[in-house]
Short mmCIF file of C-alpha atoms in Angstrom, two decimals:
data_model
loop_
_atom_site.label_atom_id
_atom_site.label_comp_id
_atom_site.label_asym_id
_atom_site.label_seq_id
_atom_site.Cartn_x
_atom_site.Cartn_y
_atom_site.Cartn_z
CA MET A 1 84.42 158.01 169.20
CA ARG A 2 83.42 154.35 169.84
CA ARG A 3 85.15 151.64 168.78
CA ASP A 4 84.46 148.13 167.49
CA LEU A 5 84.49 145.06 170.37
CA ILE A 6 83.29 147.46 173.36
CA TYR A 7 80.49 147.25 175.45
CA ILE A 8 77.67 149.41 174.19
CA GLY A 9 74.65 149.69 176.76
CA GLN A 10 73.07 146.11 177.31
CA ARG A 11 74.64 145.04 173.74
CA PHE A 12 77.87 142.59 173.99
CA VAL A 13 80.05 142.52 170.80
CA VAL A 14 82.06 139.76 170.68
CA ALA A 15 85.46 139.48 168.23
CA PHE A 16 86.80 136.34 167.05
CA LEU A 17 89.71 135.30 164.95
CA LEU A 18 88.62 133.18 161.86
CA THR A 19 91.80 131.46 160.34
CA LEU A 20 91.95 130.35 157.11
CA SER A 21 94.31 127.56 155.89
CA LEU A 22 95.86 128.93 152.55
CA SER A 23 98.18 126.83 150.07
CA SER A 24 100.30 124.06 151.01
CA ASN A 25 103.48 126.57 151.74
CA GLY A 26 102.09 126.66 155.24
CA CYS A 27 101.18 130.31 155.08
CA SER A 28 97.74 131.30 156.51
CA ASP A 29 95.64 134.68 156.78
CA SER A 30 93.13 135.90 159.94
CA VAL A 31 89.96 137.25 159.08
CA SER A 32 88.04 139.54 161.57
CA VAL A 33 84.44 138.65 161.95
CA SER A 34 82.38 140.85 164.15
CA GLU A 35 78.88 139.84 164.90
CA ASP A 36 78.21 143.78 165.62
CA VAL A 37 79.67 145.91 163.20
CA ARG A 38 78.10 149.24 163.84
CA VAL A 39 79.08 151.55 161.15
CA PRO A 40 79.27 148.56 158.17
CA LEU A 41 79.94 149.00 154.74
CA ALA A 42 77.47 148.18 151.44
CA SER A 43 79.95 147.06 149.22
CA LEU A 44 83.88 146.97 148.76
CA VAL A 45 85.49 146.59 145.49
CA VAL A 46 89.55 146.66 144.76
CA THR A 47 90.83 146.69 141.06
CA PRO A 48 92.31 145.15 139.88
CA GLY A 49 92.14 141.93 142.22
CA THR A 50 89.77 139.99 144.13
CA LEU A 51 88.70 139.96 147.54
CA GLN A 52 89.56 137.05 150.01
CA PRO A 53 86.99 136.25 151.11
CA GLY A 54 84.10 137.62 149.44
CA PHE A 55 83.28 140.92 150.57
CA PHE A 56 80.41 140.47 153.85
CA SER A 57 79.98 143.56 155.60
CA ASN A 58 80.68 142.06 159.17
CA THR A 59 83.98 140.59 158.00
CA THR A 60 86.43 143.67 158.56
CA SER A 61 90.10 142.22 157.27
CA TYR A 62 90.49 140.95 153.91
CA LYS A 63 93.55 139.72 151.55
CA VAL A 64 93.90 141.02 147.86
CA ASN A 65 96.28 139.68 145.05
CA ALA A 66 97.29 142.47 142.62
CA PRO A 67 98.95 141.57 139.32
CA THR A 68 103.17 142.12 139.40
CA SER A 69 101.83 144.56 136.77
CA ALA A 70 99.60 146.48 138.84
CA ASP A 71 101.97 149.46 140.84
CA SER A 72 98.62 150.67 142.32
CA VAL A 73 95.12 149.67 142.70
CA THR A 74 91.91 151.40 143.17
CA VAL A 75 89.43 150.71 146.26
CA THR A 76 86.00 151.85 145.95
CA ALA A 77 83.46 151.25 149.29
CA THR A 78 80.04 152.54 149.52
CA PRO A 79 79.21 152.64 153.53
CA LYS A 80 75.38 151.85 154.52
CA GLY A 81 74.40 154.61 155.94
CA SER A 82 74.07 158.28 154.34
CA THR A 83 75.78 159.87 157.68
CA VAL A 84 79.01 158.07 157.47
CA GLU A 85 82.37 159.94 157.36
CA MET A 86 85.07 157.69 155.45
CA THR A 87 88.50 157.84 155.04
CA ILE A 88 90.79 155.59 153.31
CA ASN A 89 94.46 155.53 154.65
CA GLY A 90 93.29 158.56 156.33
CA LEU A 91 92.14 160.47 153.42
CA VAL A 92 88.42 161.40 153.44
CA THR A 93 86.84 159.92 150.56
CA THR A 94 83.17 159.95 149.22
CA ALA A 95 80.72 156.57 149.08
CA GLY A 96 81.44 155.51 146.06
CA GLN A 97 84.65 157.04 144.67
CA GLY A 98 87.94 154.95 143.74
CA ARG A 99 90.97 156.05 145.67
CA ALA A 100 94.05 155.16 143.91
CA ILE A 101 96.84 153.46 146.92
CA SER A 102 99.98 153.10 145.55
CA LEU A 103 101.44 149.60 146.07
CA GLY A 104 105.16 148.43 146.72
CA THR A 105 107.47 146.40 144.67
CA PRO A 106 106.87 142.69 143.52
CA GLY A 107 106.55 140.83 146.24
CA SER A 108 105.62 143.33 149.16
CA ILE A 109 102.36 143.89 150.84
CA THR A 110 100.72 147.05 150.87
CA THR A 111 97.84 147.65 153.95
CA ILE A 112 94.89 149.45 153.28
CA THR A 113 92.35 150.43 155.78
CA ILE A 114 89.10 152.02 155.66
CA VAL A 115 87.26 153.89 158.65
CA LEU A 116 83.78 154.69 159.04
CA PHE A 117 82.70 157.20 161.73
CA SER A 118 78.78 157.48 162.34
CA GLN A 119 78.26 161.37 162.79
CA ALA A 120 74.66 160.11 164.34
CA THR A 121 75.91 158.00 167.04
CA GLY A 122 79.64 158.39 167.40
CA ASP A 123 80.33 154.89 166.57
CA GLU A 124 83.86 153.78 164.31
CA THR A 125 84.51 150.78 162.11
CA THR A 126 87.76 149.84 161.06
CA TYR A 127 88.04 147.52 157.53
CA THR A 128 91.73 146.51 156.86
CA ILE A 129 93.53 145.48 153.28
CA HIS A 130 96.17 143.41 152.80
CA VAL A 131 97.25 143.63 149.16
CA THR A 132 100.20 141.74 147.69
CA ARG A 133 101.86 142.65 144.53
CA LEU A 134 102.66 139.29 143.26
CA LEU A 135 106.37 138.84 141.81
CA SER A 136 106.58 138.58 138.06
CA SER A 137 105.92 135.15 136.44
CA ASP A 138 107.49 136.12 133.18
CA ASP A 139 109.98 133.13 132.66
CA ASN A 140 110.61 133.95 129.04
CA LEU A 141 113.61 134.91 126.88
CA SER A 142 112.91 138.25 124.72
CA ALA A 143 115.85 137.54 122.39
CA LEU A 144 118.10 134.58 121.44
CA THR A 145 121.20 134.01 119.00
CA VAL A 146 123.76 131.54 118.23
CA THR A 147 127.14 132.50 116.50
CA PRO A 148 128.06 131.38 113.78
CA GLY A 149 124.37 129.78 112.51
CA THR A 150 120.79 130.33 112.41
CA LEU A 151 118.06 129.27 114.69
CA ALA A 152 115.19 127.07 113.51
CA PRO A 153 112.74 128.06 113.39
CA ALA A 154 113.22 131.63 113.78
CA PHE A 155 112.89 132.67 117.30
CA THR A 156 110.01 133.65 119.17
CA SER A 157 109.62 133.86 122.96
CA ASP A 158 106.74 130.58 122.89
CA THR A 159 108.95 128.28 120.73
CA LEU A 160 110.74 126.41 123.27
CA ASP A 161 113.41 123.82 120.79
CA TYR A 162 115.59 124.94 118.50
CA THR A 163 118.23 123.84 115.97
CA VAL A 164 121.46 124.97 114.38
CA ASN A 165 123.57 123.49 111.84
CA VAL A 166 127.01 124.39 111.00
CA ALA A 167 129.76 123.86 108.96
CA ALA A 168 132.50 120.61 110.36
CA THR A 169 135.03 123.55 110.27
CA VAL A 170 133.09 125.12 113.03
CA THR A 171 134.49 123.91 116.61
CA SER A 172 132.52 126.31 118.68
CA VAL A 173 129.60 128.32 118.74
CA THR A 174 128.46 131.74 120.91
CA VAL A 175 125.04 131.59 122.32
CA SER A 176 123.32 134.87 123.68
CA ALA A 177 120.18 135.13 125.75
CA THR A 178 118.31 138.00 126.61
CA LYS A 179 115.68 137.48 129.79
CA SER A 180 112.30 139.14 129.27
CA ASP A 181 112.00 139.96 133.09
CA PRO A 182 115.71 141.20 134.04
CA ASN A 183 115.26 139.84 137.79
CA ALA A 184 114.66 136.18 136.68
CA VAL A 185 117.33 133.80 136.92
CA MET A 186 119.43 132.38 133.95
CA SER A 187 121.15 128.79 134.03
CA GLY A 188 122.23 125.78 132.17
CA SER A 189 124.34 126.52 129.41
CA LEU A 190 123.99 130.39 129.86
CA THR A 191 123.97 132.00 133.35
CA ALA A 192 122.72 135.56 134.11
CA GLY A 193 121.29 136.49 137.45
CA ALA A 194 119.01 138.77 138.63
CA GLY A 195 118.98 142.24 137.14
CA VAL A 196 121.50 141.28 134.49
CA ALA A 197 119.56 140.76 131.25
CA THR A 198 121.49 139.11 129.56
CA GLY A 199 123.63 136.10 129.60
CA GLN A 200 126.57 134.70 127.01
CA ALA A 201 128.62 131.35 126.75
CA THR A 202 130.58 129.90 124.28
CA ILE A 203 129.85 126.26 123.44
CA PRO A 204 132.35 123.51 122.10
CA LEU A 205 131.17 121.39 119.94
CA GLY A 206 131.77 117.60 119.27
CA GLY A 207 133.43 116.07 115.94
CA PRO A 208 131.47 116.26 112.77
CA GLY A 209 128.29 114.63 112.38
CA THR A 210 127.79 115.18 115.78
CA ALA A 211 124.57 117.24 117.71
CA THR A 212 125.54 119.38 120.46
CA PRO A 213 122.44 120.21 122.91
CA VAL A 214 122.79 123.74 124.29
CA THR A 215 120.10 124.39 127.61
CA ILE A 216 118.88 127.61 129.13
CA THR A 217 116.44 127.55 131.76
CA VAL A 218 115.00 130.79 132.70
CA ALA A 219 113.23 130.85 136.59
CA ALA A 220 110.70 133.80 137.04
CA PRO A 221 110.75 135.90 140.20
CA ASN A 222 107.87 133.59 141.13
CA GLY A 223 109.16 130.60 140.71
CA THR A 224 107.93 129.46 137.43
CA ILE A 225 110.53 127.65 134.90
CA LYS A 226 110.91 127.66 131.29
CA THR A 227 113.73 125.86 129.53
CA TYR A 228 114.72 126.39 126.01
CA GLY A 229 116.75 123.69 123.70
CA ILE A 230 119.16 124.32 120.94
CA THR A 231 120.83 121.50 119.24
CA VAL A 232 123.61 122.45 117.62
CA ASN A 233 124.50 120.29 114.62
CA ARG A 234 127.84 120.06 113.46
CA LEU A 235 127.68 118.44 109.81
CA SER A 236 129.31 115.78 108.21
CA SER A 237 130.37 115.36 104.48
CA ASP A 238 129.10 111.26 105.05
CA ASN A 239 126.78 110.35 101.98
CA ASN A 240 127.58 106.85 102.04
CA LEU A 241 125.06 104.07 102.65
CA SER A 242 125.86 101.48 105.36
CA ASN A 243 123.26 98.90 103.74
CA LEU A 244 121.37 98.61 100.85
CA SER A 245 118.60 95.59 100.46
CA VAL A 246 115.97 95.00 97.68
CA LEU A 247 113.40 92.09 98.56
CA PRO A 248 112.84 89.83 96.71
CA GLY A 249 116.38 89.99 95.65
CA PRO A 250 119.39 89.85 96.19
CA LEU A 251 121.59 92.45 95.04
CA SER A 252 124.49 91.72 92.30
CA PRO A 253 127.02 92.42 93.43
CA THR A 254 126.87 92.34 97.16
CA PHE A 255 126.54 95.65 98.62
CA ALA A 256 129.19 97.68 99.79
CA SER A 257 129.05 101.44 100.43
CA ASN A 258 131.56 102.32 97.63
CA ILE A 259 129.87 100.40 94.63
CA MET A 260 127.43 102.18 93.27
CA THR A 261 125.73 100.29 90.63
CA TYR A 262 123.49 96.87 91.02
CA THR A 263 121.09 94.61 89.40
CA VAL A 264 118.20 92.68 90.85
CA ASP A 265 116.75 89.76 88.74
CA VAL A 266 113.11 88.21 89.93
CA THR A 267 110.59 85.93 88.31
CA ASN A 268 107.84 86.97 85.99
CA ASN A 269 105.27 87.04 88.94
CA VAL A 270 106.83 89.87 91.29
CA SER A 271 104.97 93.12 90.74
CA GLN A 272 106.95 94.81 93.12
CA VAL A 273 109.78 95.00 95.14
CA THR A 274 110.79 96.57 98.28
CA VAL A 275 114.09 98.65 98.93
CA THR A 276 115.84 99.26 102.28
CA ALA A 277 118.21 101.55 102.43
CA THR A 278 120.53 103.18 105.75
CA LYS A 279 122.61 106.01 105.78
CA SER A 280 125.83 105.47 107.29
CA ASP A 281 124.98 109.11 108.84
CA PRO A 282 121.22 109.55 110.09
CA ASN A 283 121.98 113.22 109.17
CA ALA A 284 122.18 112.58 105.70
CA VAL A 285 119.43 112.57 103.33
CA LEU A 286 117.39 110.20 101.30
CA SER A 287 115.88 111.58 97.72
CA GLY A 288 115.04 109.55 94.48
CA SER A 289 113.00 105.93 94.79
CA ILE A 290 113.21 106.17 98.76
CA ALA A 291 111.91 109.17 100.64
CA ASP A 292 113.72 110.56 103.61
CA PRO A 293 112.79 109.21 106.95
CA GLY A 294 113.68 112.25 108.77
CA THR A 295 116.59 113.68 110.18
CA GLY A 296 118.35 111.84 112.97
CA GLN A 297 116.58 108.58 111.33
CA ALA A 298 118.69 106.28 109.64
CA THR A 299 116.87 103.77 107.49
CA GLY A 300 114.35 104.58 104.64
CA GLN A 301 112.24 101.98 102.82
CA ALA A 302 110.55 101.93 99.58
CA THR A 303 107.61 99.48 97.58
CA ILE A 304 108.45 99.84 93.79
CA SER A 305 105.97 98.86 91.38
CA LEU A 306 107.65 96.86 88.50
CA GLY A 307 107.18 97.44 85.00
CA GLY A 308 105.34 93.86 82.83
CA PRO A 309 107.05 91.03 82.47
CA GLY A 310 110.39 91.22 80.68
CA THR A 311 110.70 94.53 81.39
CA ALA A 312 113.68 96.27 83.64
CA THR A 313 112.76 98.66 86.17
CA PRO A 314 115.41 101.86 87.50
CA ILE A 315 115.97 102.77 91.18
CA SER A 316 117.79 105.63 92.25
CA ILE A 317 118.61 106.57 95.70
CA THR A 318 120.66 109.93 96.46
CA VAL A 319 122.54 110.51 99.29
CA THR A 320 123.14 113.86 100.05
CA ALA A 321 125.54 114.73 103.12
CA PRO A 322 124.53 117.15 106.21
CA ASN A 323 127.20 119.34 104.25
CA GLY A 324 125.90 119.46 101.02
CA ASN A 325 127.80 116.39 99.12
CA SER A 326 125.61 114.14 97.52
CA LYS A 327 126.33 110.23 95.87
CA THR A 328 123.58 108.00 93.83
CA TYR A 329 123.58 104.50 94.03
CA SER A 330 121.70 102.89 91.04
CA ILE A 331 119.87 99.32 90.76
CA THR A 332 118.25 97.93 88.01
CA VAL A 333 115.40 95.16 88.85
CA ASN A 334 114.72 92.44 86.22
CA ARG A 335 111.45 90.86 85.83
CA ALA A 336 111.62 87.88 84.13
CA ALA A 337 109.41 87.10 80.99
CA PRO A 338 105.82 85.70 80.81
CA SER A 339 106.04 81.83 81.78
CA ASN A 340 104.65 79.79 78.85
CA ASN A 341 103.83 77.33 81.32
CA ASN A 342 100.28 76.01 80.85
CA ASN A 343 100.26 72.33 82.59
CA LEU A 344 98.14 70.96 84.82
CA SER A 345 99.48 69.82 87.82
CA ALA A 346 96.36 68.01 89.22
CA LEU A 347 92.95 66.81 87.49
CA THR A 348 90.27 64.33 89.49
CA VAL A 349 87.19 63.82 88.30
CA ILE A 350 84.59 62.69 91.28
CA PRO A 351 83.48 60.24 90.96
CA GLY A 352 85.16 58.29 88.63
CA SER A 353 88.88 58.09 87.82
CA LEU A 354 90.89 59.00 84.72
CA THR A 355 91.83 56.63 82.34
CA PRO A 356 95.04 56.86 81.59
CA THR A 357 96.36 58.08 84.83
CA PHE A 358 97.04 61.72 84.73
CA ASP A 359 99.98 63.32 83.72
CA SER A 360 100.46 66.95 82.61
CA ALA A 361 101.84 66.04 79.28
CA LEU A 362 98.68 64.09 78.47
CA LEU A 363 95.38 65.54 76.96
CA THR A 364 92.74 63.33 76.34
CA TYR A 365 90.82 61.12 79.30
CA THR A 366 87.91 59.08 79.66
CA VAL A 367 85.61 58.54 82.80
CA GLN A 368 83.21 55.58 83.36
CA VAL A 369 80.53 56.48 85.92
CA PRO A 370 77.06 54.76 86.71
CA THR A 371 74.24 54.96 85.16
CA ASN A 372 72.50 56.57 88.66
CA VAL A 373 75.32 59.66 88.14
CA ASN A 374 74.15 62.42 86.98
CA GLY A 375 76.47 65.16 87.73
CA VAL A 376 80.58 64.76 88.16
CA THR A 377 83.16 67.27 90.33
CA VAL A 378 86.03 68.44 88.18
CA THR A 379 89.18 69.83 90.06
CA ALA A 380 91.94 71.08 88.42
CA THR A 381 95.35 72.42 89.62
CA LEU A 382 97.58 74.76 87.21
CA GLN A 383 101.54 74.47 87.81
CA ASN A 384 101.78 77.99 86.80
CA ALA A 385 99.96 80.36 89.97
CA ASN A 386 99.99 83.37 86.69
CA ALA A 387 98.30 80.92 84.48
CA THR A 388 94.58 81.02 83.97
CA MET A 389 91.42 78.39 83.46
CA GLU A 390 88.51 77.46 82.15
CA ILE A 391 86.42 74.42 82.30
CA ASN A 392 83.76 74.43 79.76
CA GLY A 393 84.26 77.82 79.03
CA GLN A 394 84.09 79.21 82.43
CA GLY A 395 86.71 80.91 84.42
CA THR A 396 87.87 79.01 87.45
CA SER A 397 90.34 79.02 89.79
CA SER A 398 93.53 76.35 90.52
CA GLY A 399 91.99 74.18 92.48
CA GLN A 400 88.25 74.89 92.35
CA PRO A 401 85.59 72.31 92.39
CA ARG A 402 83.79 72.50 89.16
CA ASP A 403 79.96 70.30 89.06
CA ILE A 404 79.43 69.15 85.75
CA ALA A 405 76.24 68.01 84.77
CA LEU A 406 75.76 64.80 82.49
CA GLY A 407 73.56 64.01 79.67
CA THR A 408 71.26 61.08 80.37
CA PRO A 409 72.23 57.18 81.05
CA GLY A 410 74.29 55.78 77.77
CA SER A 411 75.25 59.36 76.88
CA SER A 412 78.89 60.98 77.00
CA THR A 413 79.80 64.73 78.31
CA GLY A 414 82.71 66.13 77.50
CA ILE A 415 84.25 68.20 79.54
CA ASN A 416 87.27 70.75 78.14
CA ILE A 417 89.91 72.69 80.40
CA LEU A 418 91.43 75.38 78.77
CA VAL A 419 95.23 76.54 80.51
CA ILE A 420 96.49 79.72 79.47
CA ALA A 421 99.87 80.25 80.02
CA PRO A 422 101.05 83.37 81.37
CA SER A 423 102.49 84.45 78.36
CA GLY A 424 99.21 83.64 76.51
CA VAL A 425 100.20 80.53 75.10
CA GLN A 426 96.95 77.59 75.46
CA LYS A 427 96.73 74.03 76.18
CA THR A 428 93.46 72.12 76.19
CA TYR A 429 92.80 68.92 78.55
CA THR A 430 89.64 67.14 77.52
CA VAL A 431 87.58 64.63 79.68
CA THR A 432 84.83 62.28 78.13
CA VAL A 433 82.93 61.08 80.81
CA GLN A 434 80.77 57.96 79.80
CA ARG A 435 77.56 57.38 81.59
CA ALA A 436 76.51 54.08 81.69
CA ALA A 437 73.42 53.21 80.12
CA SER A 438 70.17 51.68 82.63
CA ASN A 439 69.16 48.56 83.07
CA ASP A 440 65.76 49.69 84.36
CA SER A 441 62.92 47.62 83.01
CA ARG A 442 60.06 48.60 84.56
CA LEU A 443 57.10 50.37 84.00
CA SER A 444 56.14 53.28 86.69
CA GLY A 445 52.35 53.69 85.16
CA LEU A 446 50.01 51.33 83.49
CA THR A 447 46.21 51.54 82.94
CA LEU A 448 43.27 50.50 81.05
CA SER A 449 40.34 51.98 79.15
CA SER A 450 37.16 51.64 77.34
CA GLY A 451 36.37 54.09 75.66
CA PRO A 452 35.89 56.82 78.61
CA THR A 453 35.90 54.36 81.13
CA THR A 454 38.71 53.20 83.46
CA LEU A 455 38.54 49.61 83.79
CA ILE A 456 40.01 48.58 87.11
CA LEU A 457 42.94 46.49 87.45
CA ASN A 458 43.14 43.76 89.75
CA PRO A 459 45.60 44.51 92.19
CA ALA A 460 46.44 47.94 91.50
CA PHE A 461 49.19 49.16 89.78
CA ASP A 462 52.25 48.29 91.15
CA PRO A 463 56.20 48.48 89.13
CA ASN A 464 56.96 45.08 91.08
CA GLN A 465 53.70 42.95 90.18
CA LEU A 466 53.73 41.41 87.46
CA PHE A 467 50.03 39.82 86.70
CA TYR A 468 46.77 41.56 86.30
CA THR A 469 43.05 41.09 85.68
CA THR A 470 40.46 43.10 84.90
CA SER A 471 37.13 42.70 84.02
CA VAL A 472 34.46 44.15 80.92
CA ASP A 473 31.02 43.25 79.61
CA ASN A 474 30.36 41.28 76.34
CA SER A 475 29.93 44.52 74.38
CA VAL A 476 33.41 45.50 74.58
CA ASN A 477 35.23 44.28 71.89
CA ALA A 478 38.87 46.77 72.22
CA VAL A 479 40.55 48.27 75.16
CA VAL A 480 43.18 50.96 75.40
CA ILE A 481 46.33 50.18 76.91
CA SER A 482 48.47 52.85 78.38
CA ALA A 483 51.75 52.40 79.83
CA THR A 484 54.59 55.06 81.40
CA LYS A 485 58.24 53.57 81.53
CA SER A 486 60.33 54.21 84.71
CA ASP A 487 63.21 54.63 82.34
CA PRO A 488 62.13 56.68 79.49
CA GLN A 489 65.40 55.21 77.38
CA ALA A 490 64.07 51.82 78.06
CA THR A 491 61.55 50.43 75.05
CA ALA A 492 58.02 49.25 75.59
CA SER A 493 56.01 46.99 73.61
CA VAL A 494 52.42 45.15 73.63
CA LEU A 495 51.76 41.77 71.78
CA GLY A 496 55.28 42.61 69.37
CA THR A 497 54.52 46.38 68.53
CA VAL A 498 56.47 48.82 70.36
CA ILE A 499 54.65 51.69 72.05
CA ALA A 500 57.08 53.64 73.39
CA ALA A 501 60.24 53.92 72.11
CA PRO A 502 63.50 54.89 73.79
CA GLY A 503 63.39 58.77 74.75
CA ILE A 504 59.87 58.37 74.82
CA SER A 505 58.20 58.07 78.06
CA SER A 506 54.89 56.56 77.63
CA GLY A 507 52.78 55.28 74.88
CA GLN A 508 49.55 53.49 74.43
CA VAL A 509 47.75 50.92 71.92
CA THR A 510 44.17 49.40 70.91
CA VAL A 511 43.85 45.77 71.68
CA PRO A 512 41.24 43.66 70.40
CA LEU A 513 39.44 41.30 72.65
CA PHE A 514 39.15 37.57 71.33
CA GLY A 515 36.82 35.85 73.72
CA ILE A 516 35.89 35.54 77.47
CA PHE A 517 39.98 35.65 78.63
CA THR A 518 42.70 38.04 76.49
CA GLU A 519 45.80 38.09 77.60
CA ILE A 520 47.69 41.61 77.08
CA VAL A 521 51.67 41.23 77.96
CA VAL A 522 53.45 44.57 77.98
CA THR A 523 57.01 43.95 77.59
CA VAL A 524 59.47 46.51 78.81
CA ILE A 525 63.51 45.95 77.41
CA SER A 526 66.15 48.32 79.75
CA GLN A 527 68.38 50.59 77.59
CA ASP A 528 71.11 48.50 78.08
CA SER A 529 69.33 45.49 77.07
CA THR A 530 70.44 43.17 80.08
CA SER A 531 67.21 43.66 81.63
CA GLU A 532 63.47 42.50 80.10
CA THR A 533 60.07 42.50 82.38
CA ARG A 534 56.83 41.35 81.31
CA TYR A 535 53.73 42.54 82.57
CA SER A 536 50.53 40.25 82.00
CA ILE A 537 46.89 41.23 82.01
CA THR A 538 44.02 38.84 81.80
CA VAL A 539 41.06 40.94 80.27
CA ILE A 540 37.74 39.00 81.39
CA GLN A 541 34.22 39.64 79.03
CA SER A 542 31.22 38.98 80.68
CA LEU A 543 29.01 35.93 79.10
CA ILE A 544 25.65 38.32 79.74
CA ALA A 545 24.54 41.11 77.91
CA PRO A 546 24.30 44.15 79.57
CA SER A 547 20.82 45.74 80.45
CA PRO A 548 18.90 47.47 77.72
#
């Protein structure tokens, strides 16, 4: 038979060694690759496992990692040629037939050889597989008990942390742990070497109210590690509070752990209080008005809503010691009755100033403003923040400016500020704003007409121009004067006849003509009678009669 790597005829077979770096542990494997495998495989499979490197017919050396649970692997190989005789570990094997190969103990390496012989050419090729049966990765416990006591939660191999509560009289516990894989190694508070399934130890406990930690580390044969932890709580009888406070407060009497009953007085505007309680033993349990913050957490807190003003709200806090003894602290929070305070602390009117000067006890005021002011801003501030307020029937917040429109010049505008105390008692402040009368005595418009014809004023009308002329032919014996006042509250008259009384913007009157020159005077007297303006119009009548 011929071997690989032998010179055949005119052909050279070159063998070389390809070194593959494996993991950081520094190990390495050699993979044989031939450029001229005379009797190649078409396929090669190992189950369970994966060829390393992947199958290639010119690669003749492989590595396979089998799980620790596998005590054998099945090798299935198929040569490329149909006249090839194949043996696996010396046993003739049909192409594609699975051959079971027993493995050694976990951690061992089993070498499998596949020899191919070509009956046609006499050539021979050997493939080698190195199967490593992996070490166990089982780092679990299969059982864990503490005596006396009960694990919480109940034991499962995947749960790593447990607690056990024992009475204050218990000074030690016995812990037993069993490894899922006896060949793992147990260390920590309990020890058990490889091949020993169960470890046991007596653990002394701290004093009442203390927690004693127990740790159990399981190292699997392959080095993986898992640590289980047990906290053994030796329960205390401490059901005291070490601190108690109410905000706003304070407590009466001052807090002491042996005083069980307290009162707190708050103002009527306080609708809730914050109660903070600290357990003397963090492992005690709070209940009642304050929920427990959790085992090992000392302080609990709650916001308590109070009843309406004038009511008393009870608060109870029960402290249950780890051993079950309980104690209840009681607090009564008295909320003051509603206030009758319906006063203002400030009142302003802008523009203007109050007469008399503001005093919360004075209810009636006046304010003088110029005629050109058509509105004021009123700002009222409550003495009691819980009172409510309306300005002229409109709800208004304390300190909120409110705009008030004023009446016409010369009029008075009343402003009513209703203050309602928290108790419902009402009070009304009144401000009378007096807007000065107008001194405007001007016209804003002035026209003359004769029938349908509007006469032309010379010069054109201007409120500040007092003298005008206009011309008509001698057939016109009367003209109509129309006047519009700048201030509707003024009075306009013509030749002593009022044509626009106060409140009427404009008026007109027919005036007969007297000869060639007729002077017509429009007199405007201001609302406050302090100003008078006279507009003079001279109507010139032509001597020449109009053409027929």
